[in-house]
CSV table of C-alpha atoms in Angstrom, one decimal:
chain,number,residue,atom,x,y,z
A,34,UNK,CA,58.7,57.3,110.9
A,35,UNK,CA,56.0,59.2,112.4
A,36,UNK,CA,53.7,62.3,111.9
A,37,UNK,CA,54.7,65.6,113.3
A,38,UNK,CA,52.3,68.4,114.2
A,39,UNK,CA,54.1,71.4,112.8
A,40,UNK,CA,53.1,74.5,114.9
A,41,UNK,CA,52.6,76.4,111.5
A,42,UNK,CA,51.3,73.8,109.1
A,43,UNK,CA,49.6,71.1,111.1
A,44,UNK,CA,50.2,67.4,110.7
A,45,UNK,CA,52.7,66.3,108.2
A,46,UNK,CA,54.8,63.3,107.5
A,47,UNK,CA,58.2,63.2,109.3
A,48,UNK,CA,60.0,62.8,106.0
A,49,UNK,CA,59.0,66.5,105.3
A,50,UNK,CA,61.2,67.6,108.4
A,51,UNK,CA,64.8,67.7,109.2
A,52,UNK,CA,66.1,67.2,112.7
A,53,UNK,CA,68.4,69.8,114.3
A,54,UNK,CA,69.4,67.7,117.3
A,55,UNK,CA,69.3,68.5,121.0
A,56,UNK,CA,67.5,71.8,121.8
A,57,UNK,CA,68.3,74.6,124.3
A,58,UNK,CA,72.0,74.5,123.9
A,59,UNK,CA,72.8,78.1,124.3
A,60,UNK,CA,75.5,79.8,122.2
A,61,UNK,CA,78.2,81.1,124.4
A,62,UNK,CA,77.9,84.8,125.0
A,63,UNK,CA,81.6,85.5,125.0
A,64,UNK,CA,83.0,83.0,122.5
A,65,UNK,CA,86.6,84.6,122.8
A,66,UNK,CA,86.8,83.8,126.4
A,67,UNK,CA,86.0,80.1,126.1
A,68,UNK,CA,88.5,77.4,126.9
A,69,UNK,CA,89.0,74.5,124.4
A,70,UNK,CA,87.0,72.3,126.9
A,71,UNK,CA,84.1,74.6,126.9
A,72,UNK,CA,84.1,74.9,123.1
A,73,UNK,CA,84.1,71.1,122.8
A,74,UNK,CA,81.3,70.8,125.2
A,75,UNK,CA,79.3,73.4,123.2
A,76,UNK,CA,80.1,72.0,119.8
A,77,UNK,CA,80.3,68.2,120.2
A,78,UNK,CA,79.2,66.9,123.5
A,79,UNK,CA,75.5,65.7,123.5
A,80,UNK,CA,73.2,64.1,126.1
A,81,UNK,CA,72.0,61.7,123.3
A,82,UNK,CA,69.2,60.6,125.7
A,83,UNK,CA,67.3,57.3,125.5
A,84,UNK,CA,64.0,58.6,126.7
A,85,UNK,CA,62.3,62.0,126.7
A,86,UNK,CA,64.5,64.5,124.8
A,87,UNK,CA,63.9,68.1,123.8
A,88,UNK,CA,65.0,68.7,120.3
A,89,UNK,CA,65.0,71.2,117.3
A,90,UNK,CA,63.1,70.4,114.1
A,91,UNK,CA,62.8,72.3,110.9
A,92,UNK,CA,59.9,71.9,108.4
A,93,UNK,CA,62.4,71.7,105.6
A,94,UNK,CA,60.0,70.7,102.8
A,95,UNK,CA,57.1,72.8,104.1
A,96,UNK,CA,57.1,76.2,105.8
A,97,UNK,CA,60.9,76.0,106.5
A,98,UNK,CA,60.4,77.3,110.0
A,99,UNK,CA,62.2,76.0,113.1
A,100,UNK,CA,60.4,74.8,116.1
A,101,UNK,CA,61.0,72.6,119.2
A,102,UNK,CA,59.6,69.3,120.0
A,103,UNK,CA,59.6,66.9,123.0
A,104,UNK,CA,59.9,63.2,121.9
A,105,UNK,CA,60.6,60.0,123.6
A,106,UNK,CA,63.5,58.6,121.6
A,107,UNK,CA,63.0,55.0,122.9
A,108,UNK,CA,59.6,54.8,121.2
A,109,UNK,CA,59.3,57.9,119.0
A,110,UNK,CA,56.3,59.1,120.8
A,111,UNK,CA,55.9,62.9,120.7
A,112,UNK,CA,54.8,64.7,123.8
A,113,UNK,CA,54.8,68.3,122.8
A,114,UNK,CA,55.5,70.7,119.9
A,115,UNK,CA,56.4,74.4,120.7
A,116,UNK,CA,57.7,77.4,118.8
A,117,UNK,CA,61.1,78.8,119.1
A,118,UNK,CA,61.4,81.2,122.0
A,119,UNK,CA,58.5,79.6,123.9
A,120,UNK,CA,59.2,78.2,127.3
A,121,UNK,CA,59.7,74.4,127.2
A,122,UNK,CA,56.8,72.4,128.7
A,123,UNK,CA,57.4,70.4,131.9
A,124,UNK,CA,57.0,66.8,130.9
B,203,UNK,CA,91.5,24.5,123.1
B,204,UNK,CA,89.2,22.1,125.1
B,205,UNK,CA,87.0,21.1,122.1
B,206,UNK,CA,88.9,21.6,118.9
B,207,UNK,CA,86.9,21.5,115.7
B,208,UNK,CA,88.4,19.5,112.8
B,209,UNK,CA,87.4,17.2,110.1
B,210,UNK,CA,87.9,14.3,112.7
B,211,UNK,CA,85.7,15.8,115.3
B,212,UNK,CA,83.1,16.2,112.6
B,213,UNK,CA,83.4,12.6,111.6
B,214,UNK,CA,83.4,11.4,115.2
B,215,UNK,CA,80.3,13.4,116.0
B,216,UNK,CA,78.5,12.3,112.9
B,217,UNK,CA,78.4,8.7,114.4
B,218,UNK,CA,76.3,10.1,117.3
B,219,UNK,CA,74.0,12.1,115.1
B,220,UNK,CA,75.7,15.3,116.1
B,221,UNK,CA,74.0,15.2,119.5
B,222,UNK,CA,77.1,15.2,121.7
B,223,UNK,CA,78.9,18.4,120.7
B,224,UNK,CA,79.9,20.3,123.8
B,225,UNK,CA,78.6,23.7,124.5
B,226,UNK,CA,80.8,26.3,122.9
B,227,UNK,CA,80.7,28.7,125.8
B,228,UNK,CA,79.3,28.6,129.3
B,229,UNK,CA,76.5,30.4,131.1
B,230,UNK,CA,78.1,31.5,134.3
B,231,UNK,CA,76.7,33.6,137.2
B,232,UNK,CA,78.8,36.8,137.8
B,233,UNK,CA,81.5,36.6,140.5
B,234,UNK,CA,81.8,39.3,143.1
B,235,UNK,CA,84.9,40.9,141.5
B,236,UNK,CA,86.7,41.0,138.2
B,237,UNK,CA,90.1,42.4,137.0
B,238,UNK,CA,88.2,44.0,134.0
B,239,UNK,CA,84.6,44.0,133.0
B,240,UNK,CA,83.5,44.5,129.3
B,241,UNK,CA,80.1,46.1,128.9
B,242,UNK,CA,78.5,44.8,125.6
B,243,UNK,CA,78.8,41.3,124.3
B,244,UNK,CA,78.8,42.1,120.6
B,245,UNK,CA,81.8,41.3,118.3
B,246,UNK,CA,83.9,44.1,119.5
B,247,UNK,CA,83.3,43.3,123.1
B,248,UNK,CA,83.9,39.7,122.9
B,249,UNK,CA,87.0,40.4,120.8
B,250,UNK,CA,88.3,42.8,123.5
B,251,UNK,CA,88.0,40.1,126.1
B,252,UNK,CA,89.5,37.5,123.9
B,253,UNK,CA,92.6,39.7,123.4
B,254,UNK,CA,92.8,40.8,127.0
B,255,UNK,CA,93.0,37.2,128.0
B,256,UNK,CA,95.2,36.0,125.1
B,257,UNK,CA,97.7,38.9,124.7
B,258,UNK,CA,97.6,40.6,128.1
B,259,UNK,CA,97.4,37.7,130.4
B,260,UNK,CA,94.3,38.9,132.2
B,261,UNK,CA,92.2,35.8,133.2
B,262,UNK,CA,89.6,37.3,135.6
B,263,UNK,CA,87.4,39.1,133.0
B,264,UNK,CA,83.6,39.2,132.4
B,265,UNK,CA,81.7,40.4,129.5
B,266,UNK,CA,78.3,41.7,130.4
B,267,UNK,CA,75.5,41.5,127.7
B,268,UNK,CA,72.0,42.9,128.3
B,269,UNK,CA,70.4,40.6,125.8
B,270,UNK,CA,72.1,37.7,124.0
B,271,UNK,CA,75.7,37.9,122.5
B,272,UNK,CA,75.8,39.1,118.9
B,273,UNK,CA,72.1,40.2,119.1
B,274,UNK,CA,72.8,43.8,118.7
B,275,UNK,CA,74.6,45.5,115.8
B,276,UNK,CA,76.9,42.5,115.3
B,277,UNK,CA,73.8,40.5,114.0
B,278,UNK,CA,72.3,43.4,112.2
B,279,UNK,CA,75.0,44.8,109.8
B,280,UNK,CA,75.6,44.0,106.1
B,281,UNK,CA,79.0,42.1,106.9
B,282,UNK,CA,81.1,44.3,104.6
B,283,UNK,CA,84.8,44.3,105.4
B,284,UNK,CA,87.2,46.7,103.8
B,285,UNK,CA,90.1,49.0,104.7
B,286,UNK,CA,90.2,51.6,101.9
B,287,UNK,CA,89.9,54.7,104.0
B,288,UNK,CA,91.4,58.1,103.1
B,289,UNK,CA,93.3,59.3,106.1
B,290,UNK,CA,96.5,57.6,107.4
B,291,UNK,CA,95.0,57.1,110.9
B,292,UNK,CA,91.9,55.3,109.5
B,293,UNK,CA,93.9,53.4,106.9
B,294,UNK,CA,96.2,52.0,109.8
B,295,UNK,CA,93.3,51.1,112.0
B,296,UNK,CA,91.1,49.4,109.4
B,297,UNK,CA,93.9,47.6,107.6
B,298,UNK,CA,95.2,46.3,111.0
B,299,UNK,CA,91.7,44.7,111.3
B,300,UNK,CA,91.7,43.3,107.8
B,301,UNK,CA,95.1,41.7,108.4
B,302,UNK,CA,93.7,40.0,111.4
B,303,UNK,CA,90.5,38.9,109.4
B,304,UNK,CA,92.6,37.2,106.9
B,305,UNK,CA,93.8,34.4,109.5
B,306,UNK,CA,90.9,34.7,112.1
B,307,UNK,CA,89.2,31.4,111.2
B,308,UNK,CA,92.4,29.6,111.8
B,309,UNK,CA,93.2,31.5,114.9
B,310,UNK,CA,89.8,31.0,116.5
B,311,UNK,CA,89.5,27.4,115.1
B,312,UNK,CA,86.0,28.7,114.1
B,313,UNK,CA,84.8,29.2,110.5
B,314,UNK,CA,83.8,32.8,110.2
B,315,UNK,CA,83.3,32.3,106.4
B,316,UNK,CA,85.6,35.3,105.6
B,317,UNK,CA,85.3,35.8,101.8
B,318,UNK,CA,87.6,38.2,100.0
B,319,UNK,CA,85.3,38.7,97.1
B,320,UNK,CA,86.3,42.3,96.7
B,321,UNK,CA,84.5,45.6,97.4
B,322,UNK,CA,83.7,48.1,94.7
B,323,UNK,CA,82.7,51.6,95.3
B,324,UNK,CA,80.9,53.5,92.6
B,325,UNK,CA,81.3,57.0,91.4
B,326,UNK,CA,78.3,58.8,90.1
B,327,UNK,CA,79.5,62.3,89.4
B,328,UNK,CA,82.6,64.2,88.8
B,329,UNK,CA,83.3,64.9,92.3
B,330,UNK,CA,82.8,61.2,93.3
B,331,UNK,CA,85.4,60.5,90.5
B,332,UNK,CA,87.9,62.9,91.9
B,333,UNK,CA,87.3,61.8,95.5
B,334,UNK,CA,87.6,58.2,94.8
B,335,UNK,CA,90.8,58.6,92.7
B,336,UNK,CA,92.4,60.5,95.3
B,337,UNK,CA,91.4,57.8,97.9
B,338,UNK,CA,92.9,55.2,95.6
B,339,UNK,CA,96.3,57.0,95.6
B,340,UNK,CA,96.1,57.5,99.4
B,341,UNK,CA,95.3,53.9,99.9
B,342,UNK,CA,98.3,52.8,97.7
B,343,UNK,CA,100.7,55.1,99.6
B,344,UNK,CA,99.5,53.4,102.7
B,345,UNK,CA,100.1,50.0,101.4
B,346,UNK,CA,96.4,49.1,100.9
B,347,UNK,CA,95.4,47.6,97.7
B,348,UNK,CA,93.1,49.8,95.6
B,349,UNK,CA,92.5,50.2,91.9
B,350,UNK,CA,90.5,52.6,89.9
B,351,UNK,CA,88.1,51.1,87.3
B,352,UNK,CA,86.6,52.9,84.5
B,353,UNK,CA,82.9,52.3,83.5
B,354,UNK,CA,83.7,49.5,81.2
B,355,UNK,CA,85.9,47.8,83.8
B,356,UNK,CA,83.0,48.2,86.3
B,357,UNK,CA,80.7,46.4,84.0
B,358,UNK,CA,83.3,43.6,83.4
B,359,UNK,CA,83.7,43.1,87.2
B,360,UNK,CA,80.1,43.1,87.9
B,361,UNK,CA,78.1,42.4,84.8
B,362,UNK,CA,74.6,43.0,86.2
B,363,UNK,CA,75.3,46.7,86.8
B,364,UNK,CA,73.4,49.2,84.5
B,365,UNK,CA,76.0,51.5,82.9
B,366,UNK,CA,73.6,53.4,80.7
B,367,UNK,CA,74.7,57.1,80.9
B,368,UNK,CA,71.3,58.5,80.9
B,369,UNK,CA,70.1,57.3,84.2
B,370,UNK,CA,69.7,59.6,87.3
B,371,UNK,CA,73.0,58.5,88.8
B,372,UNK,CA,75.2,57.1,86.0
B,373,UNK,CA,78.2,54.9,86.7
B,374,UNK,CA,81.3,57.0,86.0
B,375,UNK,CA,83.7,54.4,87.3
B,376,UNK,CA,84.6,53.0,90.6
B,377,UNK,CA,87.3,51.7,93.0
B,378,UNK,CA,88.0,48.2,93.8
B,379,UNK,CA,89.8,46.6,96.8
B,380,UNK,CA,90.2,43.0,96.1
B,381,UNK,CA,91.3,42.1,99.6
B,382,UNK,CA,88.1,43.3,101.0
B,383,UNK,CA,84.9,41.2,101.3
B,384,UNK,CA,82.5,39.9,103.8
B,385,UNK,CA,82.4,37.5,106.8
B,386,UNK,CA,79.5,35.7,108.6
B,387,UNK,CA,78.6,38.1,111.4
B,388,UNK,CA,77.1,35.7,113.9
B,389,UNK,CA,80.1,33.5,113.5
B,390,UNK,CA,82.4,36.2,114.4
B,391,UNK,CA,80.7,36.8,117.8
B,392,UNK,CA,80.4,33.0,118.4
B,393,UNK,CA,84.0,32.4,117.5
B,394,UNK,CA,85.2,35.1,119.8
B,395,UNK,CA,82.9,34.0,122.6
B,396,UNK,CA,84.2,30.5,122.3
B,397,UNK,CA,87.7,31.5,122.2
B,398,UNK,CA,87.4,33.9,125.3
B,399,UNK,CA,85.4,31.3,127.2
B,400,UNK,CA,88.1,28.8,126.7
B,401,UNK,CA,90.5,31.1,128.3
B,402,UNK,CA,88.3,31.6,131.3
B,403,UNK,CA,86.4,34.7,130.4
B,404,UNK,CA,82.9,34.8,132.0
B,405,UNK,CA,80.3,35.6,129.3
B,406,UNK,CA,77.2,36.7,131.2
B,407,UNK,CA,74.1,37.3,129.1
B,408,UNK,CA,70.8,38.9,130.2
B,409,UNK,CA,72.7,41.1,132.5
B,410,UNK,CA,72.1,44.9,132.0
B,411,UNK,CA,74.3,47.5,133.6
B,412,UNK,CA,72.2,49.9,135.5
B,413,UNK,CA,74.8,52.1,137.1
B,414,UNK,CA,78.5,52.8,137.4
B,415,UNK,CA,79.9,53.4,140.9
B,416,UNK,CA,82.8,55.8,141.3
B,417,UNK,CA,85.0,56.7,144.2
B,418,UNK,CA,86.1,60.1,143.2
B,419,UNK,CA,88.0,59.8,139.9
B,420,UNK,CA,88.3,56.0,140.0
B,421,UNK,CA,85.6,53.5,139.0
B,422,UNK,CA,84.7,50.9,141.8
B,423,UNK,CA,82.2,48.6,140.0
B,424,UNK,CA,78.9,48.3,138.3
B,425,UNK,CA,75.3,47.8,139.3
B,426,UNK,CA,73.7,45.3,137.1
B,427,UNK,CA,70.4,43.4,137.0
B,428,UNK,CA,72.4,40.5,138.4
B,429,UNK,CA,73.8,42.5,141.5
B,430,UNK,CA,76.8,44.6,142.1
B,431,UNK,CA,80.1,43.7,140.5
B,432,UNK,CA,83.3,45.1,141.8
B,433,UNK,CA,86.0,46.0,139.3
B,434,UNK,CA,88.7,48.6,138.7
B,435,UNK,CA,88.5,48.5,135.0
B,436,UNK,CA,85.5,48.9,132.9
B,437,UNK,CA,85.5,48.7,129.1
B,438,UNK,CA,82.4,50.0,127.5
B,439,UNK,CA,81.6,48.6,124.1
B,440,UNK,CA,77.9,49.4,123.9
B,441,UNK,CA,77.5,50.8,120.3
B,442,UNK,CA,74.3,52.7,120.1
B,443,UNK,CA,73.8,52.8,123.9
B,444,UNK,CA,77.3,54.1,124.7
B,445,UNK,CA,75.9,57.4,125.7
B,446,UNK,CA,73.4,55.7,128.1
B,447,UNK,CA,76.2,54.1,129.9
B,448,UNK,CA,78.4,57.3,129.7
B,449,UNK,CA,75.6,59.3,131.4
B,450,UNK,CA,75.6,56.7,134.3
B,451,UNK,CA,79.2,57.8,135.0
B,452,UNK,CA,78.4,61.5,134.6
B,453,UNK,CA,80.1,61.7,131.3
B,454,UNK,CA,79.0,63.2,128.0
B,455,UNK,CA,80.1,61.9,124.6
B,456,UNK,CA,80.2,63.5,121.2
B,457,UNK,CA,77.7,60.9,119.9
B,458,UNK,CA,74.2,60.7,118.3
B,459,UNK,CA,72.5,57.4,118.1
B,460,UNK,CA,70.4,56.7,115.0
B,461,UNK,CA,68.6,53.8,113.4
B,462,UNK,CA,70.5,52.2,110.5
B,463,UNK,CA,68.5,49.8,108.3
B,464,UNK,CA,69.3,46.8,106.3
B,465,UNK,CA,67.2,44.3,104.3
B,466,UNK,CA,67.4,41.0,102.6
B,467,UNK,CA,65.6,39.6,99.7
B,468,UNK,CA,64.3,36.1,99.0
B,469,UNK,CA,67.2,33.7,98.2
B,470,UNK,CA,68.1,33.3,94.5
B,471,UNK,CA,70.9,31.6,92.6
B,472,UNK,CA,74.4,33.3,92.6
B,473,UNK,CA,74.0,36.6,90.7
B,474,UNK,CA,76.5,38.9,92.3
B,475,UNK,CA,79.8,37.6,93.4
B,476,UNK,CA,81.3,40.8,95.0
B,477,UNK,CA,80.2,43.7,97.1
B,478,UNK,CA,79.1,46.9,95.4
B,479,UNK,CA,78.8,50.1,97.4
B,480,UNK,CA,77.4,53.4,96.2
B,481,UNK,CA,77.8,56.1,98.9
B,482,UNK,CA,76.2,58.7,96.8
B,483,UNK,CA,72.9,57.0,96.4
B,484,UNK,CA,72.9,55.1,99.7
B,485,UNK,CA,72.8,51.6,98.2
B,486,UNK,CA,75.0,48.6,99.2
B,487,UNK,CA,74.4,45.3,97.9
B,488,UNK,CA,76.1,41.8,98.1
B,489,UNK,CA,74.7,38.3,98.1
B,490,UNK,CA,74.8,35.9,101.2
B,491,UNK,CA,75.8,32.3,101.0
B,492,UNK,CA,72.2,31.5,101.4
B,493,UNK,CA,71.5,33.4,98.1
B,494,UNK,CA,69.7,36.4,99.7
B,495,UNK,CA,70.7,39.8,98.4
B,496,UNK,CA,72.0,41.8,101.4
B,497,UNK,CA,71.1,45.5,101.1
B,498,UNK,CA,72.3,48.2,103.3
B,499,UNK,CA,70.3,51.5,103.5
B,500,UNK,CA,71.0,54.9,105.2
B,501,UNK,CA,70.3,56.2,108.7
B,502,UNK,CA,67.3,58.0,109.8
B,503,UNK,CA,68.2,61.6,110.3
B,504,UNK,CA,67.1,61.9,113.9
B,505,UNK,CA,68.2,60.4,117.2
B,506,UNK,CA,66.1,57.3,117.9
B,507,UNK,CA,66.7,54.0,119.9
B,508,UNK,CA,63.8,52.2,118.3
B,509,UNK,CA,65.8,49.6,116.3
B,510,UNK,CA,63.4,49.8,113.3
B,511,UNK,CA,64.0,52.8,111.0
B,512,UNK,CA,61.8,54.7,108.5
B,513,UNK,CA,60.1,53.4,105.4
B,514,UNK,CA,61.1,56.3,103.2
B,515,UNK,CA,64.8,55.5,103.8
B,516,UNK,CA,64.3,52.0,102.5
B,517,UNK,CA,62.3,53.3,99.6
B,518,UNK,CA,65.1,55.6,98.6
B,519,UNK,CA,67.6,52.9,98.7
B,520,UNK,CA,65.6,50.5,96.7
B,521,UNK,CA,64.9,53.1,94.1
B,522,UNK,CA,68.7,53.4,93.6
B,523,UNK,CA,69.2,49.7,93.6
B,524,UNK,CA,66.6,49.2,90.9
B,525,UNK,CA,68.1,51.9,88.7
B,526,UNK,CA,71.6,50.3,89.0
B,527,UNK,CA,70.4,46.8,88.8
B,528,UNK,CA,67.2,46.6,86.7
B,529,UNK,CA,67.5,42.7,86.9
B,530,UNK,CA,66.3,43.0,90.5
B,531,UNK,CA,63.0,44.6,89.7
B,532,UNK,CA,60.8,41.6,90.5
B,533,UNK,CA,62.7,40.5,93.6
B,534,UNK,CA,60.8,40.2,96.8
B,535,UNK,CA,62.2,41.5,100.0
B,536,UNK,CA,62.0,39.0,102.9
B,537,UNK,CA,63.1,40.8,106.0
B,538,UNK,CA,64.1,44.4,107.1
B,539,UNK,CA,65.5,45.4,110.4
B,540,UNK,CA,67.2,48.3,112.1
B,541,UNK,CA,70.2,48.7,114.5
B,542,UNK,CA,71.2,51.7,116.5
B,543,UNK,CA,74.5,53.3,115.5
B,544,UNK,CA,76.4,55.8,117.4
B,545,UNK,CA,77.8,58.4,115.2
B,546,UNK,CA,80.6,60.8,115.9
B,547,UNK,CA,80.7,64.3,114.4
B,548,UNK,CA,83.8,63.3,112.3
B,549,UNK,CA,82.5,59.8,111.4
B,550,UNK,CA,85.4,58.1,113.1
B,551,UNK,CA,85.4,55.8,116.1
B,552,UNK,CA,86.6,56.6,119.7
B,553,UNK,CA,88.9,53.9,121.3
B,554,UNK,CA,89.9,55.8,124.3
B,555,UNK,CA,90.6,56.4,128.0
B,556,UNK,CA,88.4,58.9,129.7
B,557,UNK,CA,89.1,61.4,132.5
B,558,UNK,CA,87.7,58.8,134.9
B,559,UNK,CA,90.3,56.4,135.9
B,560,UNK,CA,89.5,52.8,134.8
B,561,UNK,CA,86.7,53.8,132.4
B,562,UNK,CA,87.5,53.1,128.8
B,563,UNK,CA,85.1,53.7,125.8
B,564,UNK,CA,85.2,52.0,122.4
B,565,UNK,CA,82.3,53.6,120.5
B,566,UNK,CA,81.3,55.9,117.7
B,567,UNK,CA,81.8,53.3,115.0
B,568,UNK,CA,78.7,54.7,113.4
B,569,UNK,CA,77.6,52.8,110.3
B,570,UNK,CA,80.8,50.9,109.6
B,571,UNK,CA,82.0,49.0,112.8
B,572,UNK,CA,81.7,45.4,111.8
B,573,UNK,CA,84.8,45.5,109.4
B,574,UNK,CA,86.9,46.7,112.3
B,575,UNK,CA,85.8,44.0,114.8
B,576,UNK,CA,89.1,42.2,115.3
B,577,UNK,CA,91.2,45.2,115.2
B,578,UNK,CA,89.0,47.1,117.4
B,579,UNK,CA,89.1,44.4,120.1
B,580,UNK,CA,92.9,44.0,119.9
B,581,UNK,CA,93.5,47.8,120.2
B,582,UNK,CA,90.9,48.3,122.9
B,583,UNK,CA,92.3,45.4,124.9
B,584,UNK,CA,95.9,47.1,124.6
B,585,UNK,CA,94.4,50.3,125.8
B,586,UNK,CA,92.7,48.8,128.8
B,587,UNK,CA,95.6,46.5,129.8
B,588,UNK,CA,98.3,49.3,129.6
B,589,UNK,CA,96.1,52.2,130.4
B,590,UNK,CA,97.6,53.8,127.3
B,591,UNK,CA,96.5,53.6,123.7
B,592,UNK,CA,98.3,51.6,121.0
B,593,UNK,CA,99.9,53.8,118.3
B,594,UNK,CA,97.2,52.6,115.9
B,595,UNK,CA,94.4,54.0,118.0
B,596,UNK,CA,96.1,57.0,119.6
B,597,UNK,CA,94.5,59.3,117.0
B,598,UNK,CA,91.1,58.0,118.0
B,599,UNK,CA,91.1,59.4,121.4
B,600,UNK,CA,88.3,61.4,123.1
B,601,UNK,CA,90.4,64.4,123.5
B,602,UNK,CA,90.4,65.0,119.7
B,603,UNK,CA,87.0,66.8,120.2
B,604,UNK,CA,88.8,69.3,122.4
B,605,UNK,CA,92.1,69.7,120.5
B,606,UNK,CA,90.5,69.8,117.1
B,607,UNK,CA,92.5,67.0,115.8
B,608,UNK,CA,89.7,65.2,114.1
B,609,UNK,CA,89.9,62.3,111.9
B,610,UNK,CA,87.4,63.5,109.3
B,611,UNK,CA,86.2,60.6,107.3
B,612,UNK,CA,83.0,62.1,106.0
B,613,UNK,CA,84.7,63.3,102.8
B,614,UNK,CA,85.9,59.7,102.1
B,615,UNK,CA,83.0,57.8,103.0
B,616,UNK,CA,80.2,60.2,102.5
B,617,UNK,CA,77.5,58.8,104.8
B,618,UNK,CA,77.8,55.1,105.4
B,619,UNK,CA,81.1,53.2,105.5
């Protein structure tokens, strides 16, 4: 449990948010041309990093907007919060 | 067995104030090379080594554990054992384990305190009722004992449950598997460790894997904190840290690691003589032999390796517990802890070969791996020894995420199972 600095609402309790998992997984441009392996990679395979991870969050019980966050999953320390579409910071 | 436990050894050792019991397993330094190395010294890993030695005649095996054996999820779960799963593949897998549990104390000559006190799953809404009834029928077709109980029968089976119909989650009935129950989790790890050690398996604690060496498509060995260990077969049973090991081999797994919490109360006199699970409200409760209530909560909804878990999750669970069991309202909770569980998209495990030769994974048990410990070890040992899955774990291969042939147990088990 931790406090998240929502880029739209400011600091709120983590329980107001829901996590959307790993960020920057790009949806395939030509889905019809993908092999089964490529689909599996896109849909299911995850880095599941122990350490600094880029992830998507949604302020579900607040502004309901999506944004990105950089967090160390080994200690829940948050390094950066940035809006969708913005360039990920270098950590 | 070099040091058989019996009533006679107990009496004999009583004369020397129990000071001359032999060590149950050794503390060896790693050899240069092993026939197979198991990464992870929890129940599943130790069971794998035990069955590799016992059934597949492999003697030169090591189990590497970064901490102490049974210190991970084996020592952190709520010890529930059951096999009432919906799908055929799952029913086969978990009932295989349950059948081994039934004779495990005798087989290991180690009291794992297996207690078939029954597991009851509650239904709180109409959909629960339909799902659980369907599951009962599916179980019986698979030869697994299961009965449907109406509200009155639930109350008879567990008298402390509040069956008032005007609470937020009223009890509309439940299923009961009488063969299900609990076992002492530490004893399972210790029993398998002792059994494996007796057959010559090296159990190496405080030895963390730092890298996996490959030669093309074949594994060659592991870099560890105790040096390089050469081996052609690596079985990874690292639970929440499976992805960390997979990344070392350049492999991605369909897993997300999340903290799952449990807590125990102060010890009290016997009050609940079964296990009651309520998937819809995330509340699981049983009573340990020491008298503590053992309560299972839900997972945090984000990836984390912190082994603690959030307060709001515990709060939600306790609210549900208090509504279902008003008698517990003045109980004090003694301890709370978290374990890191590796969750698959279809909530079913992976016991599988990989596309790297000699690298095998047993992971994805999510919130319910303890119950499968003996079966998982047996089937994973078969998979490693023969380089082919057993028919009972064939469906739990890694390739199902490519083929789409998933074993979707979410519907049967909601969240935790």
